[in-house]
XYZ file of C-alpha atoms in Angstrom:
762
model
C -60.773 -31.974 -223.050
C -63.660 -30.257 -224.813
C -65.911 -33.284 -224.120
C -64.934 -33.151 -220.455
C -65.756 -29.466 -220.285
C -69.147 -30.119 -221.882
C -69.724 -32.899 -219.389
C -68.970 -30.488 -216.559
C -71.384 -28.014 -218.098
C -74.119 -30.623 -218.196
C -73.340 -31.559 -214.624
C -73.477 -27.924 -213.545
C -76.859 -27.570 -215.251
C -78.001 -30.611 -213.324
C -76.814 -28.961 -210.105
C -78.446 -25.640 -211.016
C -81.853 -27.150 -211.663
C -82.145 -28.181 -207.993
C -82.541 -24.553 -207.094
C -84.845 -23.886 -209.987
C -87.878 -26.008 -209.085
C -88.057 -27.959 -205.830
C -91.466 -29.334 -206.744
C -90.005 -31.554 -209.455
C -87.653 -33.556 -207.189
C -88.219 -36.915 -208.734
C -87.493 -35.695 -212.264
C -84.429 -33.841 -211.029
C -82.968 -36.901 -209.298
C -83.440 -38.863 -212.516
C -81.566 -36.116 -214.386
C -78.704 -36.389 -211.908
C -78.374 -40.130 -212.427
C -78.291 -39.640 -216.204
C -75.591 -37.016 -215.856
C -73.560 -39.245 -213.563
C -73.577 -42.034 -216.144
C -71.451 -39.870 -218.468
C -67.682 -40.349 -218.521
C -65.066 -37.669 -218.794
C -62.130 -35.965 -217.243
C -64.335 -34.181 -214.718
C -66.565 -37.125 -213.756
C -65.345 -37.111 -210.159
C -66.025 -33.395 -209.820
C -69.418 -33.934 -211.439
C -70.213 -36.722 -208.975
C -69.273 -34.548 -206.005
C -71.196 -31.600 -207.352
C -74.399 -33.559 -207.928
C -74.125 -35.329 -204.583
C -73.839 -31.933 -202.947
C -76.883 -30.854 -204.946
C -78.923 -33.766 -203.606
C -78.008 -32.921 -200.030
C -78.678 -29.248 -200.602
C -82.011 -30.078 -202.211
C -83.160 -31.769 -199.021
C -81.827 -28.902 -196.919
C -83.634 -26.331 -199.044
C -86.908 -28.211 -198.780
C -86.580 -27.971 -195.017
C -85.507 -24.338 -195.194
C -88.750 -23.250 -196.830
C -90.164 -22.648 -193.392
C -87.468 -20.086 -192.661
C -86.924 -16.534 -193.908
C -86.556 -15.549 -197.561
C -83.079 -16.992 -198.050
C -83.984 -18.625 -201.377
C -85.935 -15.699 -202.847
C -83.244 -14.228 -205.085
C -81.629 -17.626 -205.610
C -84.729 -18.895 -207.362
C -85.005 -15.717 -209.400
C -81.380 -15.803 -210.568
C -81.480 -19.469 -211.514
C -84.653 -18.943 -213.581
C -83.464 -16.133 -215.829
C -82.077 -17.822 -218.961
C -85.225 -19.109 -220.633
C -87.149 -15.901 -220.019
C -85.079 -14.027 -222.549
C -84.811 -16.691 -225.219
C -87.135 -16.433 -228.204
C -87.313 -18.041 -231.645
C -86.409 -16.232 -234.792
C -88.865 -15.803 -237.650
C -89.357 -19.068 -239.438
C -88.746 -21.235 -236.402
C -91.456 -23.187 -234.657
C -92.753 -20.846 -232.023
C -93.767 -23.341 -229.327
C -91.600 -26.426 -229.754
C -92.401 -27.708 -226.272
C -96.196 -27.736 -226.574
C -97.445 -30.813 -224.737
C -100.336 -32.960 -225.801
C -103.134 -33.892 -223.413
C -102.271 -36.969 -221.446
C -98.516 -36.633 -221.819
C -96.232 -36.212 -218.829
C -96.280 -32.632 -217.590
C -99.547 -31.704 -219.302
C -101.787 -29.114 -217.706
C -104.850 -30.586 -215.972
C -108.194 -28.877 -216.452
C -109.743 -27.735 -213.189
C -112.864 -29.435 -211.966
C -115.876 -27.237 -212.309
C -116.964 -27.893 -208.729
C -113.662 -26.693 -207.312
C -113.750 -23.318 -205.620
C -111.193 -21.706 -203.404
C -112.772 -21.148 -199.978
C -111.395 -17.646 -199.476
C -112.878 -15.955 -202.530
C -116.559 -15.085 -202.553
C -117.180 -12.626 -205.392
C -120.299 -10.506 -205.176
C -122.828 -10.229 -207.981
C -120.945 -7.294 -209.456
C -117.423 -8.652 -209.096
C -115.583 -9.204 -212.367
C -118.498 -10.406 -214.406
C -117.290 -12.770 -217.111
C -118.432 -12.464 -220.644
C -120.523 -14.445 -223.063
C -120.042 -14.112 -226.790
C -122.407 -11.819 -228.626
C -123.446 -12.136 -232.249
C -120.488 -10.016 -233.260
C -118.104 -12.166 -231.258
C -117.539 -9.526 -228.607
C -117.802 -10.284 -224.927
C -120.571 -8.949 -222.736
C -121.144 -9.111 -219.000
C -122.993 -12.023 -217.519
C -122.273 -13.957 -214.286
C -119.382 -13.745 -211.821
C -116.274 -15.889 -212.392
C -114.925 -18.203 -209.753
C -111.579 -16.544 -209.217
C -110.303 -13.049 -208.395
C -107.321 -11.212 -209.919
C -103.864 -12.539 -209.074
C -102.741 -9.024 -208.209
C -100.829 -7.383 -211.047
C -102.639 -4.123 -210.372
C -102.413 -4.365 -206.575
C -98.676 -5.264 -206.819
C -99.144 -8.613 -205.075
C -97.490 -9.984 -208.204
C -93.934 -8.666 -207.983
C -91.766 -7.446 -210.846
C -89.756 -10.679 -210.563
C -92.863 -12.640 -211.542
C -93.353 -10.815 -214.848
C -91.277 -11.710 -217.903
C -91.444 -11.037 -221.617
C -89.842 -12.161 -224.868
C -88.502 -8.679 -225.660
C -89.059 -5.090 -224.580
C -88.724 -1.823 -226.478
C -86.884 -0.274 -223.507
C -86.728 -0.607 -219.730
C -89.654 1.746 -219.139
C -91.761 -0.498 -221.366
C -90.604 -3.755 -219.796
C -92.761 -6.610 -218.541
C -92.908 -5.034 -215.085
C -94.949 -2.177 -216.599
C -97.557 -4.503 -218.094
C -99.978 -4.116 -215.174
C -103.655 -3.308 -215.556
C -104.384 0.428 -215.175
C -100.740 1.386 -214.672
C -100.208 5.056 -215.548
C -97.329 6.528 -217.525
C -95.322 9.515 -216.433
C -96.033 12.807 -218.164
C -92.807 12.463 -220.146
C -93.218 8.692 -220.683
C -89.527 8.217 -219.994
C -87.171 5.261 -219.841
C -88.209 4.374 -216.308
C -91.948 4.969 -216.086
C -94.065 4.252 -219.112
C -97.598 2.943 -219.530
C -97.429 -0.713 -220.636
C -95.264 -3.601 -221.732
C -94.258 -3.040 -225.339
C -92.461 -5.726 -227.317
C -89.104 -4.970 -228.885
C -90.442 -5.813 -232.326
C -93.791 -6.451 -233.933
C -94.170 -10.114 -234.862
C -96.326 -13.033 -233.689
C -93.464 -14.480 -231.650
C -93.717 -12.021 -228.745
C -95.132 -12.876 -225.329
C -95.561 -11.700 -221.770
C -95.591 -14.219 -218.947
C -96.753 -14.361 -215.326
C -95.265 -16.756 -212.780
C -97.887 -17.413 -210.087
C -95.220 -19.237 -208.019
C -97.680 -21.983 -207.141
C -100.258 -24.132 -208.869
C -103.150 -21.884 -209.778
C -106.530 -22.395 -211.405
C -106.454 -19.836 -214.220
C -109.878 -18.687 -215.385
C -109.533 -15.464 -217.351
C -107.465 -12.571 -218.703
C -108.143 -8.810 -218.680
C -106.235 -6.619 -221.144
C -105.720 -2.932 -221.926
C -103.597 -0.994 -224.384
C -100.761 1.356 -223.562
C -101.466 4.392 -221.386
C -100.014 7.282 -223.343
C -100.800 10.872 -224.231
C -98.759 10.728 -227.413
C -99.287 7.314 -229.026
C -101.952 4.669 -229.631
C -100.931 1.056 -229.112
C -102.967 -2.008 -228.257
C -103.292 -5.707 -229.039
C -106.403 -6.778 -230.952
C -106.078 -10.563 -230.534
C -103.924 -13.026 -228.617
C -103.395 -16.628 -227.620
C -103.102 -17.951 -224.068
C -100.651 -20.654 -222.999
C -100.019 -22.329 -219.661
C -97.130 -24.323 -218.254
C -95.872 -26.048 -215.151
C -92.177 -25.403 -215.766
C -92.065 -22.433 -218.214
C -90.399 -24.671 -220.836
C -93.201 -26.868 -222.138
C -96.363 -24.943 -222.963
C -99.959 -25.909 -223.642
C -102.046 -23.637 -225.862
C -105.621 -22.975 -224.793
C -107.802 -24.562 -227.477
C -111.377 -24.776 -228.622
C -113.096 -27.199 -231.014
C -111.393 -25.728 -234.060
C -107.849 -25.550 -232.694
C -105.801 -22.861 -230.947
C -108.218 -20.387 -229.421
C -107.725 -16.777 -230.490
C -109.064 -14.302 -227.927
C -110.407 -10.927 -228.996
C -108.365 -8.100 -227.526
C -108.859 -4.357 -227.327
C -110.325 -1.861 -229.773
C -108.836 1.162 -227.971
C -106.216 1.673 -225.303
C -108.051 2.368 -222.028
C -111.211 0.255 -221.704
C -110.385 -3.139 -220.122
C -111.562 -6.253 -221.969
C -112.208 -9.481 -220.075
C -111.946 -12.912 -221.695
C -112.725 -16.088 -219.797
C -110.934 -19.334 -220.598
C -113.320 -21.951 -222.041
C -112.208 -24.344 -219.298
C -110.266 -23.343 -216.158
C -106.714 -24.690 -216.302
C -104.348 -25.543 -213.454
C -100.727 -24.492 -213.928
C -98.000 -22.320 -212.448
C -97.217 -20.119 -215.451
C -99.481 -18.319 -217.906
C -98.333 -16.618 -221.087
C -100.077 -14.163 -223.412
C -99.017 -14.312 -227.072
C -100.260 -11.327 -229.160
C -101.365 -12.348 -232.641
C -102.551 -9.014 -234.036
C -102.383 -5.380 -233.012
C -103.531 -1.893 -233.962
C -102.314 -1.297 -237.505
C -100.864 2.137 -236.794
C -99.311 1.107 -233.499
C -97.235 -1.667 -232.002
C -97.532 -4.576 -229.553
C -98.277 -3.041 -226.158
C -100.338 -4.496 -223.327
C -101.446 -4.016 -219.776
C -103.109 -6.992 -218.169
C -104.527 -8.755 -215.158
C -104.893 -12.504 -214.702
C -107.833 -14.152 -212.954
C -106.953 -17.216 -210.950
C -107.405 -19.117 -207.702
C -104.180 -20.244 -206.014
C -104.599 -23.864 -205.010
C -104.069 -24.819 -201.356
C -100.402 -25.546 -200.743
C -99.261 -25.300 -197.087
C -95.664 -25.928 -198.141
C -95.545 -23.017 -200.559
C -93.139 -20.447 -199.199
C -94.195 -17.492 -201.319
C -97.863 -17.862 -200.477
C -97.218 -17.898 -196.729
C -94.909 -14.893 -196.948
C -97.540 -12.685 -198.586
C -100.659 -14.076 -196.952
C -102.661 -11.625 -194.854
C -105.602 -12.496 -192.653
C -107.784 -10.492 -190.298
C -109.540 -11.461 -187.089
C -112.110 -8.655 -187.326
C -115.630 -9.908 -187.971
C -116.687 -7.257 -190.474
C -118.693 -7.185 -193.702
C -115.921 -7.451 -196.286
C -117.742 -6.776 -199.555
C -118.529 -3.972 -201.949
C -121.761 -2.217 -201.018
C -124.010 -0.526 -203.533
C -126.062 2.477 -202.434
C -128.914 0.441 -200.968
C -126.538 -1.933 -199.177
C -124.512 0.993 -197.817
C -127.657 2.537 -196.357
C -128.661 -0.788 -194.829
C -125.228 -1.255 -193.290
C -125.458 2.182 -191.677
C -128.836 1.211 -190.205
C -127.351 -2.009 -188.872
C -124.506 -0.139 -187.150
C -126.974 2.374 -185.726
C -129.167 -0.453 -184.433
C -126.172 -2.152 -182.787
C -124.909 1.057 -181.179
C -127.881 3.445 -180.882
C -126.334 5.355 -177.977
C -123.214 6.427 -179.842
C -124.315 6.681 -183.498
C -126.589 8.861 -185.584
C -127.384 8.755 -189.314
C -127.970 12.029 -191.132
C -127.525 13.443 -194.622
C -125.795 16.619 -195.753
C -127.674 17.035 -199.047
C -128.337 15.236 -202.311
C -126.396 14.257 -205.405
C -127.156 15.387 -208.940
C -129.386 12.315 -209.358
C -131.147 12.867 -206.050
C -129.299 10.322 -203.912
C -128.880 11.477 -200.331
C -125.325 11.992 -199.078
C -125.497 9.984 -195.863
C -123.086 10.371 -192.961
C -122.743 8.542 -189.649
C -121.838 10.401 -186.488
C -120.061 8.507 -183.712
C -120.019 10.223 -180.326
C -121.097 9.667 -176.736
C -123.724 12.378 -177.301
C -124.708 12.048 -180.971
C -126.402 15.044 -182.495
C -124.895 17.499 -180.021
C -121.717 19.548 -180.076
C -120.016 19.382 -176.680
C -117.914 22.321 -175.539
C -114.255 21.375 -175.540
C -114.723 18.284 -177.722
C -113.089 18.427 -181.182
C -114.967 17.473 -184.337
C -113.327 15.118 -186.828
C -114.356 13.961 -190.300
C -113.474 11.288 -192.818
C -114.945 11.555 -196.307
C -114.498 9.281 -199.323
C -115.787 8.780 -202.816
C -115.315 12.299 -204.187
C -114.105 10.330 -207.192
C -116.820 7.717 -207.530
C -114.505 5.052 -208.952
C -112.083 5.212 -206.010
C -114.010 2.626 -204.081
C -111.510 1.435 -201.477
C -111.871 4.562 -199.326
C -115.649 4.135 -199.280
C -115.369 0.550 -198.032
C -112.704 1.453 -195.465
C -115.049 4.019 -193.910
C -117.883 1.486 -193.812
C -115.523 -1.014 -192.170
C -114.356 1.657 -189.725
C -117.859 2.420 -188.466
C -118.511 -1.295 -187.949
C -115.207 -1.737 -186.144
C -115.708 1.198 -183.802
C -119.187 0.044 -182.860
C -117.985 -3.488 -182.125
C -114.947 -2.369 -180.165
C -116.990 0.117 -178.144
C -119.424 -2.638 -177.175
C -116.473 -4.888 -176.316
C -115.055 -2.216 -173.999
C -111.845 -1.527 -175.924
C -110.449 1.340 -173.770
C -108.715 3.057 -176.681
C -111.878 3.185 -178.798
C -114.089 4.068 -175.841
C -111.807 6.983 -174.945
C -111.720 8.192 -178.563
C -115.513 8.141 -178.892
C -116.118 9.829 -175.545
C -113.655 12.652 -176.258
C -114.232 13.184 -179.994
C -117.222 13.811 -182.212
C -116.523 11.747 -185.341
C -118.292 12.137 -188.687
C -117.967 9.503 -191.423
C -119.187 10.325 -194.943
C -118.413 7.286 -197.134
C -119.814 8.379 -200.508
C -119.605 11.997 -201.651
C -120.261 11.052 -205.286
C -122.781 8.168 -205.260
C -123.752 8.832 -208.899
C -120.195 8.193 -210.061
C -119.923 5.147 -207.833
C -122.984 3.590 -209.458
C -121.253 3.748 -212.853
C -118.102 2.106 -211.533
C -120.103 -0.495 -209.604
C -122.085 -1.415 -212.680
C -118.874 -2.168 -214.590
C -117.391 -4.060 -211.672
C -113.950 -4.406 -210.165
C -111.072 -4.204 -212.678
C -113.396 -3.463 -215.616
C -114.074 0.244 -215.213
C -110.643 1.351 -216.335
C -108.905 4.294 -214.706
C -111.660 6.911 -214.874
C -115.177 5.460 -215.281
C -117.258 7.043 -212.499
C -114.602 9.541 -211.447
C -116.739 12.616 -212.146
C -120.212 13.627 -211.044
C -123.219 13.123 -213.274
C -122.641 16.581 -214.760
C -118.941 15.915 -215.378
C -117.356 17.777 -212.434
C -114.362 16.657 -210.388
C -115.554 17.328 -206.826
C -112.083 17.205 -205.330
C -111.017 20.314 -207.299
C -114.373 22.102 -207.455
C -113.949 24.419 -204.468
C -113.261 28.197 -204.577
C -109.686 29.215 -205.324
C -108.900 31.195 -202.176
C -105.136 30.793 -202.559
C -104.942 33.378 -205.322
C -106.927 35.913 -203.286
C -104.605 35.488 -200.309
C -101.367 35.612 -202.291
C -102.412 38.637 -204.339
C -103.195 40.465 -201.124
C -99.858 39.478 -199.573
C -98.004 40.609 -202.684
C -99.810 43.966 -202.399
C -101.109 43.666 -205.921
C -104.637 44.041 -204.639
C -105.973 46.977 -202.668
C -108.414 44.658 -200.964
C -107.028 43.332 -197.693
C -107.614 39.612 -197.288
C -107.336 37.934 -193.857
C -105.010 34.968 -193.385
C -107.923 32.757 -192.333
C -111.679 32.382 -192.877
C -111.342 33.978 -196.292
C -114.864 34.613 -197.605
C -116.116 32.810 -200.709
C -116.131 35.072 -203.819
C -119.511 36.255 -205.034
C -119.056 34.740 -208.496
C -118.752 31.278 -206.956
C -122.063 31.667 -205.129
C -123.990 32.598 -208.284
C -126.331 30.074 -209.867
C -124.398 30.148 -213.141
C -121.119 29.044 -211.539
C -119.873 25.572 -212.520
C -120.259 24.082 -209.081
C -121.576 20.591 -208.382
C -124.517 20.247 -206.027
C -122.401 17.788 -204.059
C -119.697 20.438 -203.631
C -122.200 22.990 -202.334
C -123.503 20.414 -199.859
C -119.992 19.757 -198.541
C -119.262 23.477 -198.150
C -122.472 24.001 -196.168
C -121.545 21.020 -193.971
C -118.030 22.387 -193.391
C -119.387 25.802 -192.406
C -121.995 24.360 -190.058
C -119.753 22.092 -187.970
C -116.496 23.379 -186.378
C -114.256 20.610 -187.701
C -110.690 20.527 -186.416
C -109.151 17.789 -188.541
C -110.229 15.836 -191.590
C -109.048 13.306 -194.115
C -110.423 12.640 -197.574
C -109.703 9.081 -198.696
C -108.735 8.640 -202.337
C -107.232 5.863 -204.451
C -104.785 5.047 -207.208
C -101.679 5.806 -205.122
C -100.198 5.058 -201.726
C -99.254 8.385 -200.134
C -100.586 11.154 -197.881
C -100.724 14.597 -199.522
C -100.873 17.797 -197.496
C -101.516 21.435 -198.554
C -100.956 23.610 -200.277
C -102.117 21.769 -203.379
C -101.626 24.821 -205.610
C -98.280 26.320 -206.571
C -97.787 29.997 -205.817
C -95.900 30.747 -209.006
C -98.103 30.789 -212.088
C -95.166 29.657 -214.210
C -94.654 26.300 -212.494
C -96.634 23.079 -212.448
C -94.711 21.498 -209.579
C -93.196 23.383 -206.679
C -93.181 22.820 -202.925
C -95.684 25.355 -201.578
C -95.841 25.342 -197.804
C -98.622 26.620 -195.589
C -97.757 28.609 -192.438
C -98.533 25.350 -190.593
C -96.273 23.217 -192.765
C -94.581 21.546 -189.787
C -97.970 20.512 -188.390
C -99.216 19.184 -191.724
C -96.055 17.159 -192.215
C -96.535 15.559 -188.828
C -100.192 14.787 -189.536
C -99.271 13.182 -192.862
C -96.497 11.156 -191.264
C -98.769 9.970 -188.449
C -100.895 8.171 -191.033
C -98.143 7.016 -193.382
C -95.850 5.664 -190.657
C -98.575 3.470 -189.154
C -99.727 2.121 -192.518
C -98.375 -1.344 -193.282
C -96.921 -0.394 -196.671
C -96.570 3.366 -197.156
C -93.153 3.675 -195.553
C -91.889 0.220 -196.558
C -88.631 0.845 -198.433
C -89.047 -2.456 -200.296
C -92.401 -1.430 -201.717
C -92.662 -0.894 -205.444
C -94.007 2.455 -206.652
C -97.611 2.269 -207.823
C -97.094 4.130 -211.093
C -94.384 6.747 -211.614
C -93.739 8.428 -208.278
C -91.524 7.089 -205.506
C -92.604 8.762 -202.265
C -90.147 6.919 -200.022
C -87.795 9.902 -199.773
C -90.536 11.754 -197.852
C -91.623 8.701 -195.843
C -94.832 8.149 -197.763
C -95.920 11.805 -197.692
C -95.893 14.607 -200.256
C -96.706 18.279 -200.496
C -99.610 18.478 -202.921
C -98.177 21.319 -205.002
C -94.823 19.569 -205.359
C -96.667 16.556 -206.791
C -99.032 18.324 -209.198
C -100.646 21.719 -208.881
C -104.414 21.937 -208.436
C -106.544 25.045 -207.976
C -109.622 24.869 -205.764
C -108.780 21.691 -203.866
C -110.768 20.643 -200.816
C -107.589 20.721 -198.705
C -106.673 24.316 -199.525
C -110.258 25.511 -199.205
C -110.719 23.832 -195.831
C -107.534 25.435 -194.487
C -108.263 28.945 -195.773
C -112.032 29.088 -195.223
C -112.504 27.102 -191.995
C -110.510 26.003 -188.953
C -110.126 22.468 -190.293
C -106.775 21.007 -191.337
C -107.539 18.590 -194.181
C -105.275 16.065 -195.922
C -105.727 13.724 -198.880
C -105.012 10.101 -198.026
C -104.391 7.811 -200.999
C -105.066 4.374 -199.573
C -104.093 1.986 -202.369
C -102.644 1.547 -205.863
C -105.843 -0.139 -207.032
C -108.802 2.242 -207.045
C -111.366 -0.558 -207.128
C -109.810 -3.716 -205.666
C -111.595 -7.027 -205.818
C -113.557 -7.660 -202.638
C -111.281 -10.584 -201.781
C -108.599 -7.901 -201.211
C -110.673 -5.934 -198.699
C -109.555 -7.850 -195.562
C -105.905 -7.174 -196.378
C -106.571 -3.537 -197.258
C -108.386 -3.145 -193.943
C -105.387 -4.524 -192.096
C -103.127 -2.161 -194.045
C -105.136 0.916 -193.039
C -106.874 0.112 -189.738
C -104.233 1.413 -187.341
C -103.591 4.474 -189.490
C -107.279 5.391 -189.551
C -107.408 5.337 -185.755
C -104.083 7.105 -185.183
C -105.052 9.920 -187.536
C -108.310 10.526 -185.651
C -106.359 10.754 -182.406
C -104.327 13.646 -183.812
C -107.345 15.926 -183.295
C -106.203 15.973 -179.648
C -102.760 17.397 -180.398
C -101.970 21.072 -179.725
C -103.975 23.467 -177.564
C -107.659 23.903 -176.817
C -109.718 26.140 -174.616
C -112.645 28.487 -174.177
C -112.637 32.250 -174.603
C -115.042 33.819 -172.067
C -116.044 37.251 -170.855
C -115.864 38.239 -167.184
C -119.339 36.783 -166.651
C -118.270 33.331 -167.879
C -120.099 33.512 -171.198
C -118.355 32.119 -174.272
C -117.340 34.611 -176.923
C -117.955 33.406 -180.486
C -115.840 34.375 -183.489
C -112.847 35.435 -181.398
C -109.551 35.253 -183.284
C -106.853 32.948 -181.910
C -103.332 33.703 -183.155
C -99.995 32.006 -182.530
C -96.842 34.099 -182.592
C -94.700 33.206 -185.583
C -97.514 31.444 -187.477
C -99.283 33.576 -190.054
C -102.565 31.682 -189.873
C -105.296 32.273 -187.310
C -108.406 30.366 -186.305
C -111.684 31.434 -184.707
C -113.768 30.286 -181.763
C -117.041 28.464 -182.262
C -120.517 29.572 -181.247
C -119.834 28.546 -177.615
C -116.449 30.266 -177.465
C -114.456 27.040 -177.608
C -111.515 26.458 -179.951
C -108.888 23.897 -180.918
C -105.525 24.761 -182.439
C -103.379 21.939 -183.847
C -99.703 22.436 -182.913
C -96.591 20.334 -182.556
C -94.854 20.067 -179.152
C -93.251 23.304 -177.954
C -93.900 26.624 -176.168
C -96.169 29.094 -177.943
C -97.255 32.664 -177.325
C -100.973 32.594 -177.995
C -103.088 35.693 -178.424
C -106.812 36.313 -178.560
C -108.814 39.276 -179.770
C -112.486 39.900 -180.367
C -114.512 42.895 -181.469
C -115.392 45.002 -178.439
C -112.969 43.187 -176.113
C -109.460 43.850 -174.932
C -106.758 41.640 -176.448
C -104.888 39.140 -174.305
C -101.867 36.840 -174.651
C -100.369 33.982 -172.704
C -97.742 31.283 -173.142
C -99.066 27.768 -173.663
C -96.897 24.659 -173.590
C -97.671 21.681 -175.824
C -96.226 18.417 -174.568
C -95.356 15.184 -176.311
C -98.052 13.146 -174.620
C -101.339 12.765 -176.448
C -103.946 15.252 -175.303
C -104.317 18.939 -176.101
C -103.090 21.516 -173.575
C -105.864 23.541 -171.960
C -105.371 27.228 -172.739
C -108.411 29.316 -171.660
C -108.858 33.075 -171.909
C -111.045 35.497 -169.980
C -111.214 38.924 -171.578
C -113.146 42.056 -170.690
C -114.976 44.545 -172.857
C -113.362 47.787 -173.924
C -114.624 51.113 -172.510
C -116.312 51.978 -175.777
C -118.056 48.637 -175.868
C -119.348 49.130 -172.341
C -120.625 52.653 -173.199
C -122.435 51.283 -176.245
C -123.968 48.522 -174.151
C -125.194 50.973 -171.486
C -126.732 53.341 -174.023
C -128.472 50.473 -175.845
C -129.800 49.282 -172.507
C -131.461 52.636 -171.879
C -132.758 52.997 -175.410
C -130.246 55.546 -176.619
C -127.862 55.254 -179.511
C -124.187 55.848 -178.723
C -122.508 58.844 -180.327
C -119.413 58.013 -182.280
C -116.187 59.536 -180.954
C -115.323 61.160 -184.262
C -118.594 63.147 -184.366
C -118.198 64.091 -180.683
C -114.680 65.430 -181.286
C -115.826 67.536 -184.255
C -118.630 69.110 -182.222
C -116.274 69.811 -179.326
C -113.783 71.548 -181.602
C -116.576 73.666 -183.133
C -117.630 74.837 -179.655
C -114.038 75.720 -178.793
C -113.713 77.865 -181.960
C -116.919 79.709 -181.206
C -115.718 80.471 -177.638
C -112.375 81.798 -178.926
C -114.180 84.297 -181.135
């Protein structure tokens, strides 16, 4: 009876393996025949089971063209061997195959190159060995990252021998992943093995034959501990059971790892190897720490039209754009090319210079470039405030190309947007920081190289803190009355000794010069849209939802971008690092995320008319250029939809009785404690959600006026004009100035009149 049960177990294993690897059909069918040759009490059941497996195998091979019905089936049937590991004293890799044996891993031909990937000169430069044995940058490798950092590699594809706890599991072993502040059981900063011995490993399943070329490693991201691997072996496999160790002339090749926890280290394989699985086996680690790693794998997936997983995740674009990373010179040349293609709707200008003297170039797109048109809103996109967050920079460069091409092609949506909006695109606010990140290359700059300006300032948080001035005034702790809008910049900030970047001063001057209505600053490292306030009101909290008076409008603006992005509101999407923003549909109040004083969003709202939001466009700050087409597809519709929101709410012109525009008039909305002001021509734009609003206007020397304005659901701002007349006093002053006389103030006149009356009474 026990033999029969064992026979059934072997037969069940034979049946199970059909689901495990469809690519090895021939071997599987041989296994079935061997199992069927056994005799026992359950032989008939075994025969039926295996026959069913053969039929199902054929059905599954046909079903690969259908939806993901075998996704979890393959995962479940693959689990056992991932969590088995030898004990000390056992042979660590008993299934290592020798070259030439069945199932061995073929070396890739040097001429082979995947047609999709065309790395630039700066992309992931491989390393040659220096005299000290350390790697240095040289020439570009053939293959891009598989996508651990970009999340193209799912958690199901990462496995490890052991893990210290769930928050340090294999799924956390992604390059540049960030730990939570508390480094808790769910979100920590690396894969860490359950024990420190040379039998630990972390494994990546590419789910198709792949030409592996290199490995990038980091230590554990942590504020409280120091852990990294100093050397490791690399193994590859076709079935995750039998493994081949990467060798050199002297035997198993030992790769040099990290010497600290944050700087990525790239090692190229001596010969590219073709396999499905790759495994990293740490051999030594920081003496005062433990085995912890973050990593990225370089590899080219081989063409396989029958591979289900590849087709499911593949993304292509039909837009004929320049998908590459552009250095400063190339960025400038691309702008010139766009301007040459569309000279009637584009203009190149600069808003100032960086610390190192690089001009901050912007491209204007409008039907009348260089001229503000009355009644036409001004919109801006900026990127690169953090120089290492490169994706936003490239998205803006792609956007200007796209809009030029679509305008020439007569796309009615783009034509309408350009004719009715003055658009400003500033792709690189911090070109000095970008140069540092570009020099290191994609994946090799770590999390922060190039983030700050040349003088070490974070531009994004370098603006005046106007929130505190406003809140102190509202709490009546300050005798100085502060308006709820256009709050002036404090004198200390304007002094030469203030710690203010030259780039920040250039942006402020640009914001004050142009009457922007709506803006977005593109950032990286997350996938969410953050709206103000970015600073908490309570000084005792670091996270607290802090709403602006226009909170309902900001939430809509944030949702308009997130909801049209391909991934931001996808409930199946994995969190980039530690925050899951799905509960707010891919949006977040900045202060409820982390408090920041002097953010560009808060300053823009309190000092100008412009509503500004921070748009985090991807988990990977500096994706490989082979990822740019997919990232463009992810963000293209959102970029356009967000620009269109500048036409939501009310707009109009405030004039006097002679038809002349009145500048600096205050526009207020009943129930909203935030006003805006008219521009130099008397025109204004006020972003509002659909509804009926009582709108008021007042200006110095003019009578106040109010009217009800209705905002509909259709795109297009409601026209809400005002004509106001001068007050009696203003007219008297005007008449007296006209005839060369100075008007007498009413207070002085009343005092003199009272004095005359007293003298008469005597």
